Coordinates of C-alpha atoms and ligand atoms in Angstrom, one line a residue:
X1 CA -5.5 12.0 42.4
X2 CA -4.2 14.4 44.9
X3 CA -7.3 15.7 46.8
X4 CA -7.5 20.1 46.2
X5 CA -8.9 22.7 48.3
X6 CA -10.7 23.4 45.4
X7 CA -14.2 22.1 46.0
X8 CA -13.9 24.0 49.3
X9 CA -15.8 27.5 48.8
X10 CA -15.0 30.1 51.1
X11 CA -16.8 33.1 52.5
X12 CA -13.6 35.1 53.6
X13 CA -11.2 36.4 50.5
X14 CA -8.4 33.7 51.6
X15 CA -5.8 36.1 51.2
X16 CA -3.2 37.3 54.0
X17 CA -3.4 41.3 54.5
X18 CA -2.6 43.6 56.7
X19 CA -3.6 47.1 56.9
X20 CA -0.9 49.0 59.1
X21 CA 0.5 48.3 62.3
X22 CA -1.9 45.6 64.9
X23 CA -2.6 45.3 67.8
X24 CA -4.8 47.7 65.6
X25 CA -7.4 50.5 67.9
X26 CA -10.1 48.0 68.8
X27 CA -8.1 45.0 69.4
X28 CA -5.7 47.6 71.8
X29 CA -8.8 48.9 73.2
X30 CA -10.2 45.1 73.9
X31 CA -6.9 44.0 75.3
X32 CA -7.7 47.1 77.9
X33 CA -10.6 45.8 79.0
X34 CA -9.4 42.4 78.9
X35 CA -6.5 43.0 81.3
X36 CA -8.8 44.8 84.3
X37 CA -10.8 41.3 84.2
X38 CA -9.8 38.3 82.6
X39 CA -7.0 36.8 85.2
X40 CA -3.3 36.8 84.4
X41 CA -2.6 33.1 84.2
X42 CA -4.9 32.9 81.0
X43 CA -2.6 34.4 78.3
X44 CA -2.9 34.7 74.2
X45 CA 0.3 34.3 72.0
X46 CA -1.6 36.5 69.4
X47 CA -2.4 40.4 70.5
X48 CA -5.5 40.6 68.2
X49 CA -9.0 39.7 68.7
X50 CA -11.0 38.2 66.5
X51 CA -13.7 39.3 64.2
X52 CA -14.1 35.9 61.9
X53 CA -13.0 33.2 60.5
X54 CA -13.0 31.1 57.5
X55 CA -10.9 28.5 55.6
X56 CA -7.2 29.1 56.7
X57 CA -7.9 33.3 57.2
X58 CA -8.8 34.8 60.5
X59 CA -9.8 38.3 60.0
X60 CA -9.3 40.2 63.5
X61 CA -11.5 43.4 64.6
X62 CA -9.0 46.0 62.7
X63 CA -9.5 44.2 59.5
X64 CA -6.5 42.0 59.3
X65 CA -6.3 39.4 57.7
X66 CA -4.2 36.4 58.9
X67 CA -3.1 33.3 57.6
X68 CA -3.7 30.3 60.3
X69 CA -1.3 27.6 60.5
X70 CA -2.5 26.7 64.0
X71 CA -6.5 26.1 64.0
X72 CA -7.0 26.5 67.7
X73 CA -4.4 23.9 68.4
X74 CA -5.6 21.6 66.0
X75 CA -9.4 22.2 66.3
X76 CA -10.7 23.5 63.3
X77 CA -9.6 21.0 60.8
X78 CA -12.3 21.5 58.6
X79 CA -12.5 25.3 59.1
X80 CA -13.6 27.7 61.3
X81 CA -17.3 28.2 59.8
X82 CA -17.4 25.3 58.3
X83 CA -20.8 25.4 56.7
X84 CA -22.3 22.3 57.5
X85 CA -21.0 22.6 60.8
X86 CA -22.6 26.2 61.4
X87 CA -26.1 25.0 59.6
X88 CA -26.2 21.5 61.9
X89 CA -25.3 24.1 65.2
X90 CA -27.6 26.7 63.6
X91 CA -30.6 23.6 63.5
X92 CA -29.8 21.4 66.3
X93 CA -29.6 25.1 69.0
X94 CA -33.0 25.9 67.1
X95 CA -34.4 22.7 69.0
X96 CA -32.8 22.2 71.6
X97 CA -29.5 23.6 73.3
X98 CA -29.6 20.9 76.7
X99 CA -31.2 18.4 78.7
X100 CA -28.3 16.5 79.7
X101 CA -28.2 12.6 78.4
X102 CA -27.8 11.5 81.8
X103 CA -31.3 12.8 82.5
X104 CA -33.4 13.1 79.2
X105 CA -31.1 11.0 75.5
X106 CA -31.0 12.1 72.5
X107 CA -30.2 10.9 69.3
X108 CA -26.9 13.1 68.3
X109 CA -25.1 11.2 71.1
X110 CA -26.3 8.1 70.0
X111 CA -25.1 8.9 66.4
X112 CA -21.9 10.1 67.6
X113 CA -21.1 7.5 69.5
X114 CA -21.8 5.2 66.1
X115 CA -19.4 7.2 64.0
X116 CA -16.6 6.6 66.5
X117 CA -17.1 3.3 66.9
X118 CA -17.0 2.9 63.1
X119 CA -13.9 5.3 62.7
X120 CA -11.5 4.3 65.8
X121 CA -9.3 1.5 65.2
X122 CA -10.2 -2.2 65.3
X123 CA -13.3 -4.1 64.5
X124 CA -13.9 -5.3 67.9
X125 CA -17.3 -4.5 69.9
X126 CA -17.0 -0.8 71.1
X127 CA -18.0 1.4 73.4
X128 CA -18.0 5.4 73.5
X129 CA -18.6 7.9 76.2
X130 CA -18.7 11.5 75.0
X131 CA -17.0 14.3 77.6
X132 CA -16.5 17.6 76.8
X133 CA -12.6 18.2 76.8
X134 CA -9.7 16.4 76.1
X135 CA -8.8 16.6 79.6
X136 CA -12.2 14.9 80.9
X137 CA -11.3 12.6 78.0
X138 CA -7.7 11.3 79.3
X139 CA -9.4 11.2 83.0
X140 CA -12.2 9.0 81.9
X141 CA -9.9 6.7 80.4
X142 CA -7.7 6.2 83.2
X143 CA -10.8 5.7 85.2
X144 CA -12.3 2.6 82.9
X145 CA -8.6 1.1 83.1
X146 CA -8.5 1.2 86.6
X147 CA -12.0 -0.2 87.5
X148 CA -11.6 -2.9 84.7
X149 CA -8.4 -3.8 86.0
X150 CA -8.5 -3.5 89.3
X151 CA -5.4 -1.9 89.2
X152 CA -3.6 1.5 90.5
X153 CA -0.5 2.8 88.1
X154 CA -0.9 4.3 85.2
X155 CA 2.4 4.8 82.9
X156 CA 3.3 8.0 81.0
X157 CA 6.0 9.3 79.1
X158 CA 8.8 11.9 79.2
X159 CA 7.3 14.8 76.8
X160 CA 3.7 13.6 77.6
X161 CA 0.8 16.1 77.2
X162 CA -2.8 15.0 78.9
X163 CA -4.5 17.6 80.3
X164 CA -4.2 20.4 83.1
X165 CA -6.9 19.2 85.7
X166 CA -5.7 16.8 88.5
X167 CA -4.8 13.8 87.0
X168 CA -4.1 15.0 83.8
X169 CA -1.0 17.1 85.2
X170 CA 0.2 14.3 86.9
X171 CA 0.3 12.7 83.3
X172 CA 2.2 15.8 81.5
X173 CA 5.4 15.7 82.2
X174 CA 6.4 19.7 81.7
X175 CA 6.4 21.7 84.8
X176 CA 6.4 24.9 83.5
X177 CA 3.9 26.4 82.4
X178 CA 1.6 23.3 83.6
X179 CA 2.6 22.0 87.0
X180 CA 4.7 24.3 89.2
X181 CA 3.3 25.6 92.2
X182 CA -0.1 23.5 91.3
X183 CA 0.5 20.0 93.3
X184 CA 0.5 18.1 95.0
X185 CA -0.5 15.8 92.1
X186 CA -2.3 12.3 91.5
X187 CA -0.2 9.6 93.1
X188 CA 0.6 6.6 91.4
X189 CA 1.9 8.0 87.6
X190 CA 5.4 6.7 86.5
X191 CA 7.0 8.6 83.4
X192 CA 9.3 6.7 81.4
X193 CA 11.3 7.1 78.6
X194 CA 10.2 8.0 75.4
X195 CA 11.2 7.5 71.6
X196 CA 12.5 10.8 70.6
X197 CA 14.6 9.6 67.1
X198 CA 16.5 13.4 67.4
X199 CA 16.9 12.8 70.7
X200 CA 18.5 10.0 71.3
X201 CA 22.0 9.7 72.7
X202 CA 22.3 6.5 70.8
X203 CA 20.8 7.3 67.4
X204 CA 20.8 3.7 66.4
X205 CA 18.6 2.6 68.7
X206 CA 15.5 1.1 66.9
X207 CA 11.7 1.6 68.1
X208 CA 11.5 -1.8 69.5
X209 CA 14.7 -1.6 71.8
X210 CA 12.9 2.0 72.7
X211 CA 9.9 0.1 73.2
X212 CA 12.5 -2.4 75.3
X213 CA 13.7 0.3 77.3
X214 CA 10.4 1.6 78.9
X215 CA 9.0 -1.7 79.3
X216 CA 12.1 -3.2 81.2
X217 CA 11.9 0.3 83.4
X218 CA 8.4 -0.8 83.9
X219 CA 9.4 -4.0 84.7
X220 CA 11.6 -3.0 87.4
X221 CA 10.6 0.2 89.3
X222 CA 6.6 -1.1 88.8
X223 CA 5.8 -4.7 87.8
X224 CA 3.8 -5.0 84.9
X225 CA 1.0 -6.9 86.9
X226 CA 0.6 -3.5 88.8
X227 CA -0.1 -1.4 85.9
X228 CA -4.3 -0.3 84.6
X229 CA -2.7 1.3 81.8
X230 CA 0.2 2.8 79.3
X231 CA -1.3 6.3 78.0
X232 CA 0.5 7.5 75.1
X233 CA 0.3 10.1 72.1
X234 CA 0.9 8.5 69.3
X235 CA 3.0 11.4 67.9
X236 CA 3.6 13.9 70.9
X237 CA 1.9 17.6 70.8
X238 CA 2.9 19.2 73.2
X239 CA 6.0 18.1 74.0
X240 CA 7.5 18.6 70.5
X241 CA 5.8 17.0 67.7
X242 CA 7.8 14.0 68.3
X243 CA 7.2 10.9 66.2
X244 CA 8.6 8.1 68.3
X245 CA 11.0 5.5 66.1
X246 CA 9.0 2.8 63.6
X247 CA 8.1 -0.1 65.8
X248 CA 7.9 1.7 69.2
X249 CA 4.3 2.0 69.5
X250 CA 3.8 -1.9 68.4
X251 CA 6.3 -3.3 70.4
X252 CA 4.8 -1.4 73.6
X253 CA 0.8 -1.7 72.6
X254 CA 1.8 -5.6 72.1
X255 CA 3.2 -5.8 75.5
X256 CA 0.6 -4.1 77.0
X257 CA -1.5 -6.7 75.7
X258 CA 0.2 -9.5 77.2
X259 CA 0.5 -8.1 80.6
X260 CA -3.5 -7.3 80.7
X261 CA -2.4 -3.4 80.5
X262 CA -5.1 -0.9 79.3
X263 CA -2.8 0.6 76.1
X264 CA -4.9 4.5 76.1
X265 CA -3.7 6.5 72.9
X266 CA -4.2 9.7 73.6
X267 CA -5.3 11.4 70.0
X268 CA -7.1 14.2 71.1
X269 CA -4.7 16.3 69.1
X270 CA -3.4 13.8 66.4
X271 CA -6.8 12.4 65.4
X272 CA -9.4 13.3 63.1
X273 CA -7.7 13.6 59.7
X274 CA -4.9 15.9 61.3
X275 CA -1.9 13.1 60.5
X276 CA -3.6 12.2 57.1
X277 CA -5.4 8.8 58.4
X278 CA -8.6 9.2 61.1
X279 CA -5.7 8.1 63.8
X280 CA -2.4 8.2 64.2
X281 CA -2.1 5.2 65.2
X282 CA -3.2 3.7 61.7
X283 CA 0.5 4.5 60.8
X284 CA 1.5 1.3 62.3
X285 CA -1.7 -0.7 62.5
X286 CA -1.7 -0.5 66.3
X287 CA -5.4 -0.7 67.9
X288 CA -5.8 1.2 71.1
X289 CA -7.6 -0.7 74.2
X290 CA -9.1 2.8 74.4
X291 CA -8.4 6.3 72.1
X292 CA -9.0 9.6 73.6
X293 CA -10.8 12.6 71.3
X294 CA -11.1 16.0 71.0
X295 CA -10.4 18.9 69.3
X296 CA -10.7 18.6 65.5
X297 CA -13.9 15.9 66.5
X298 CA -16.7 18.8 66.4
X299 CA -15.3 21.3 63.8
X300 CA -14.8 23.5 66.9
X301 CA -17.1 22.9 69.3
X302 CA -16.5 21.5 72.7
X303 CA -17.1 17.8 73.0
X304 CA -14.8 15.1 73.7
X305 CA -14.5 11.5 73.6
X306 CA -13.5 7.5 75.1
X307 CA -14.1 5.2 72.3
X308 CA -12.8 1.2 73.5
X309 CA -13.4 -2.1 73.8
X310 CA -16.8 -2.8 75.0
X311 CA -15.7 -5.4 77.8
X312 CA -13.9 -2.3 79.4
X313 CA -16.4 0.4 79.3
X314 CA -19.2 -1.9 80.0
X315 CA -16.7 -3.2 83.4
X316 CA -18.1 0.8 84.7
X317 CA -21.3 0.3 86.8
X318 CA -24.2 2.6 85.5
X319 CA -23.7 5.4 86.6
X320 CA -20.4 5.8 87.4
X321 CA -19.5 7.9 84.0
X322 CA -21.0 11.2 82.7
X323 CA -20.9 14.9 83.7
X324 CA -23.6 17.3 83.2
X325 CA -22.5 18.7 79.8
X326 CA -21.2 15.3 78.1
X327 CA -22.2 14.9 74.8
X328 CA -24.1 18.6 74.6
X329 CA -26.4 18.4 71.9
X330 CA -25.6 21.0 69.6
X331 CA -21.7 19.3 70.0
X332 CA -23.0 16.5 68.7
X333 CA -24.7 18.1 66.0
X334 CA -21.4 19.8 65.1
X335 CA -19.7 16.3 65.3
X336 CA -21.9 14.6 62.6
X337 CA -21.3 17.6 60.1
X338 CA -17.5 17.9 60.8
X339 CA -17.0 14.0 60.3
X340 CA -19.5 14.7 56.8
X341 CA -17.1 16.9 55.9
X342 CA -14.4 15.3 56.4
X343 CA -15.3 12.0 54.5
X344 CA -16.8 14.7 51.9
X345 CA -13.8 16.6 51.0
X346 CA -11.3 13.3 52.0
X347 CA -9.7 15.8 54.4
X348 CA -7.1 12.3 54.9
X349 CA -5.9 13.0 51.1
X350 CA -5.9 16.7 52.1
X351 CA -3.6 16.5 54.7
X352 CA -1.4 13.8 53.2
X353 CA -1.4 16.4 50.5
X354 CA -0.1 19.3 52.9
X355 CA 2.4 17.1 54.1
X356 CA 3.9 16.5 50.7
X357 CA 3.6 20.5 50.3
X358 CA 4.9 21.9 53.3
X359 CA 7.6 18.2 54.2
X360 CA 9.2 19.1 51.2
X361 CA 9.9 22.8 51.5
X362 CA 10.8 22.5 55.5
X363 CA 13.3 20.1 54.3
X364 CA 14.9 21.9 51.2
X365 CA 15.0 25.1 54.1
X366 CA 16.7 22.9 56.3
X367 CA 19.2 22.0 53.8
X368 CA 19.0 25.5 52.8
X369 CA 22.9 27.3 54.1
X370 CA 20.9 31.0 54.4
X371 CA 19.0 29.0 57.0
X372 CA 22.4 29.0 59.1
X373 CA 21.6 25.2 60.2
X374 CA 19.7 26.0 62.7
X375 CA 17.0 23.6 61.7
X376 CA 17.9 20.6 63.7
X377 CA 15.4 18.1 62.1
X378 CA 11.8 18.0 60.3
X379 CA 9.2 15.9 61.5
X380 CA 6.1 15.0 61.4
X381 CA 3.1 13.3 59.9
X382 CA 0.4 15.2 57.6
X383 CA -0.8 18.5 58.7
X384 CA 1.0 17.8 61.8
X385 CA 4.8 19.3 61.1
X386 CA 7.3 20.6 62.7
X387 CA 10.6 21.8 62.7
X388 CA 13.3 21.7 65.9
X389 CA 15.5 24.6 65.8
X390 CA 19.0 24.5 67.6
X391 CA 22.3 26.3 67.9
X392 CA 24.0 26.3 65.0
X393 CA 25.5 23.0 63.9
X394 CA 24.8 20.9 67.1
X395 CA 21.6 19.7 68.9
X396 CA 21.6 22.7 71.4
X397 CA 17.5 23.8 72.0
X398 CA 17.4 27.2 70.8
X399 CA 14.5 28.8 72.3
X400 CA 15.2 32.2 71.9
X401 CA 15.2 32.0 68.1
X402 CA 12.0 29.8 67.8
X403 CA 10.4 32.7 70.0
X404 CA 11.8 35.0 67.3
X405 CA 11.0 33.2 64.9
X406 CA 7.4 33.5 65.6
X407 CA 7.1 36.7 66.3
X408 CA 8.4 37.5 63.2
X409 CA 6.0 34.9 61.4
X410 CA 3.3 37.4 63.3
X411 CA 4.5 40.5 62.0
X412 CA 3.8 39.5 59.0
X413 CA 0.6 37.9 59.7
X414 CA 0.9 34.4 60.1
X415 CA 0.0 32.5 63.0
X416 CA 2.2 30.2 64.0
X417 CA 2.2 28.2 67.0
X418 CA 5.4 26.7 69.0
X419 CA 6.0 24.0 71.2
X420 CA 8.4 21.3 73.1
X421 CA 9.4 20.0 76.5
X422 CA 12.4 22.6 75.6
X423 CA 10.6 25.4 73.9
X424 CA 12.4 25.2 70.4
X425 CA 10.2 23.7 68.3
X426 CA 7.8 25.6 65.7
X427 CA 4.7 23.5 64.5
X428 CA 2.4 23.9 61.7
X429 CA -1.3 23.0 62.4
X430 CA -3.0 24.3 59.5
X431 CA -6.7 23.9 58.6
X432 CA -7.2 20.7 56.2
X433 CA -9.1 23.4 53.8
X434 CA -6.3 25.7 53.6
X435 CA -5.3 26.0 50.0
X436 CA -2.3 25.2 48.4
X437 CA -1.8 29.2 47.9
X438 CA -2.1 30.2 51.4
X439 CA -0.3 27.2 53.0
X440 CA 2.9 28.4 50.4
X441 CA 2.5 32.1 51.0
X442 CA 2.9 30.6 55.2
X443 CA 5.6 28.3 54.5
X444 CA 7.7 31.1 52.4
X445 CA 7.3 34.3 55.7
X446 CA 8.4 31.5 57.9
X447 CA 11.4 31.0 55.8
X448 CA 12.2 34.0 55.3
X449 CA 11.7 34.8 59.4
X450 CA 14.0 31.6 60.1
X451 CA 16.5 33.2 57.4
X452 CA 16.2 36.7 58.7
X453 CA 16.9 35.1 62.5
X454 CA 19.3 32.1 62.3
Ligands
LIG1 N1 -4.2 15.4 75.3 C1 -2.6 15.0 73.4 O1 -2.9 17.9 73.0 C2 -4.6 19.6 74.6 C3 -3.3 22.3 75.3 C4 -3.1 23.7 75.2 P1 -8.0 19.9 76.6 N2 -3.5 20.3 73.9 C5 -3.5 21.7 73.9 C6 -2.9 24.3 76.6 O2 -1.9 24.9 76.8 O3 -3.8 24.1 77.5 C7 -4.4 18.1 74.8 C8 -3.6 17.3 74.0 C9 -3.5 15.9 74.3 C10 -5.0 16.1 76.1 C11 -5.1 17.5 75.9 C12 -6.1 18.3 76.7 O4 -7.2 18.7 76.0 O5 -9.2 20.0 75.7 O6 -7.2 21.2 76.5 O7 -8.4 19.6 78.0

């Protein structure tokens, strides 16, 4: 049976409205304030400020109500508000709201720790470590490989998202908005090619010879005996949505393994339900040495995660991992309940289920002459979709319209967010509770904003 939003009860009327023009008075007057102190280079694609949320609505100060087809970058997969997740923060803050695990434990991390063990891929021993954003995550991880290894480079990819500390922009391979003017950056990262199927300027080329491609790059410009680890997302945020070809993430994780090369997926924005199996990596079976998590792990709340083989972690001296936040209690709190939710209400089957909603209408548009053919391909893997939009009838990036595009989605109040290395790609995120009547009433303004633009 296909899993419903139907046992989901919501507090908010899930309903898109708006009343009048927005930025609406309070939201113009906040932006106001807003601009004499919060700094320039933090900037919000959405002009509103917000009031609540709930389900797939955000209801801003003015009394708008939005549809959200983003969830905070792929956060709130189980909603907003959430109610176990608000009771569990409500209790665990009524005890306790710190101590720092490095100094006085606690159970939550303990428990947390058990339910990624149980959930990551692979029955192997485990270890977790618990961080508090995907970021510290991806910076952890490299850390582990390189102490357990003994070894300095670290491979990443073209397209590749990680973070925007130190390291972490050395891993992401966009300079703009990320990197320029910010260096100089970590030394010894090496990008290589990714599998980008729409991409490709041979389009026959399978995920394995992808796979062939990197590694013989590796091979030459590295040597695989120099390399702690291959980081990887398993389908690429960031950078575009971009599922690499069948076989590519095998062939490469299988490889890794041979050399004695840490293989880190990096599914702080694909995991937890979002690609309709508790990894992306699932797809094809492949087991990470280490998985990096964030995001949708604590139903909003900021915690983050290393879950991997325990011969690795364990390699770490004690204490040479931590931070003073790590693993915050009330995090953890909110980490048990999202997870309970999302066994619950099967949020897998739910997002499978959007994907078999919103796949099919994204293709039909596509197909769809009032679209113009400015839909270059549509990708993607449960609630995680996306569509590439070009020049007319060739493979052209075409920001401008994708801006358009979602300015127009805006206007009439759904959030949508973009992406890609070339700016051109719109991608839907929603919340795994959205229902079926929202999600449609999305899908049809951004059809009718692509058709209104192409
Ligand atoms: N790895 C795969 O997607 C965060 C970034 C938004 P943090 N992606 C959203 C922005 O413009 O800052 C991300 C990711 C992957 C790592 C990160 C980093 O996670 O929690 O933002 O540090």
């Amino acid at each position: 049976m296909t899993a419903t939003a139907h046992e989901i009860t919501y507090r908010l009327d899930q309903k898109r409205s708006l009343n009048g023009a927005f930025p609406g008075p309070k939201s113009q007057a906040l932006n106001e304030r807003r601009a004499a102190v919060v700094a320039a280079g933090v900037s919000s694609g959405v002009p509103v400020y917000v009031e609540d949320a709930d389900g797939g609505i955000i209801r801003d100060v003015d009394g708008n109500f939005f549809i959200d087809l983003g969830s905070g970058i792929a956060v709130t997969s189980v909603g907003a508000s959430d109610p176990a997740v608000v009771a569990a923060v409500q209790d665990a803050a009524a005890h306790f709201t710190h101590t720092c695990f490095m100094v006085t434990p606690y159970e939550g991390y303990v428990a947390v720790a058990e339910q990624l063990n149980r959930l990551t891929p692979g029955d192997h021993e485990k270890r977790t470590v618990l961080f508090n954003s995907g970021a510290e995550a991806v910076e952890n991880a490299v850390k582990v490989a390189r102490l357990a290894t003994g070894r300095d480079a670290v491979v990443a990819f073209d397209h590749a998202y990680h973070g925007r500390t130190n390291l972490t922009m050395a891993l992401t391979a966009k300079a703009m908005p990320y990197k320029t003017n910010f260096g100089p950056f970590a030394p010894e990262v090496y990008r290589m090619p990714m599998s980008y199927p729409f991409r490709e300027e041979n389009p026959e080329i399978t995920g394995a010879e992808a796979a062939k491609r990197a590694i013989t790059m590796i091979e030459k410009q590295i040597g695989g005996d120099q390399v702690a680890a291959i980081i990887i997302e398993p389908i690429q945020g960031e950078g575009g949505f971009i599922v690499p070809a069948e076989g590519f993430l095998p062939a490469l994780s299988a490889w890794a393994k041979e050399k004695g090369i840490v293989f880190i997926a990096d599914e702080v924005q694909s995991g937890f339900c979002r690609t309709g199996e508790w990894f992306a990596v699932n797809h094809e079976g492949v087991v990470p040495d280490i998985i990096t998590m964030a995001k949708g792990i604590a139903g909003g709340l900021p915690l983050s995660a290393i879950t991997g083989r325990a011969d690795l972690l364990d390699a770490v001296h004690p204490g040479g991992l931590g931070g003073t936040y790590g693993g915050n209690p009330v995090a953890c709190a909110a980490a048990l309940a999202a997870i309970g939710t999302m066994e619950q209400h099967d949020l897998n089957a739910r997002a499978r289920h959007i994907e078999e909603v919103a796949l099919g209408r994204l293709r039909e548009l596509a197909a769809d002459p009032s679209a113009g053919g400015v839909i270059g391909d549509v990708r993607g893997r449960g609630a995680m979709l996306a569509i590439e939009l070009v020049q007319a009838g060739s493979k052209e990036p075409n920001a401008e319209l994708t801006k358009a595009v979602a300015a127009a989605c805006l206007q009439e109040g759904v959030i949508i967010l973009t992406c890609g290395t070339y700016g051109n790609v719109i991608r839907l995120l929603p919340p795994l509770v959205i229902s079926d009547e929202l999600l449609l009433d999305g899908l049809e303004v951004l059809a009718a904003a692509i058709k209104a633009n192409a």
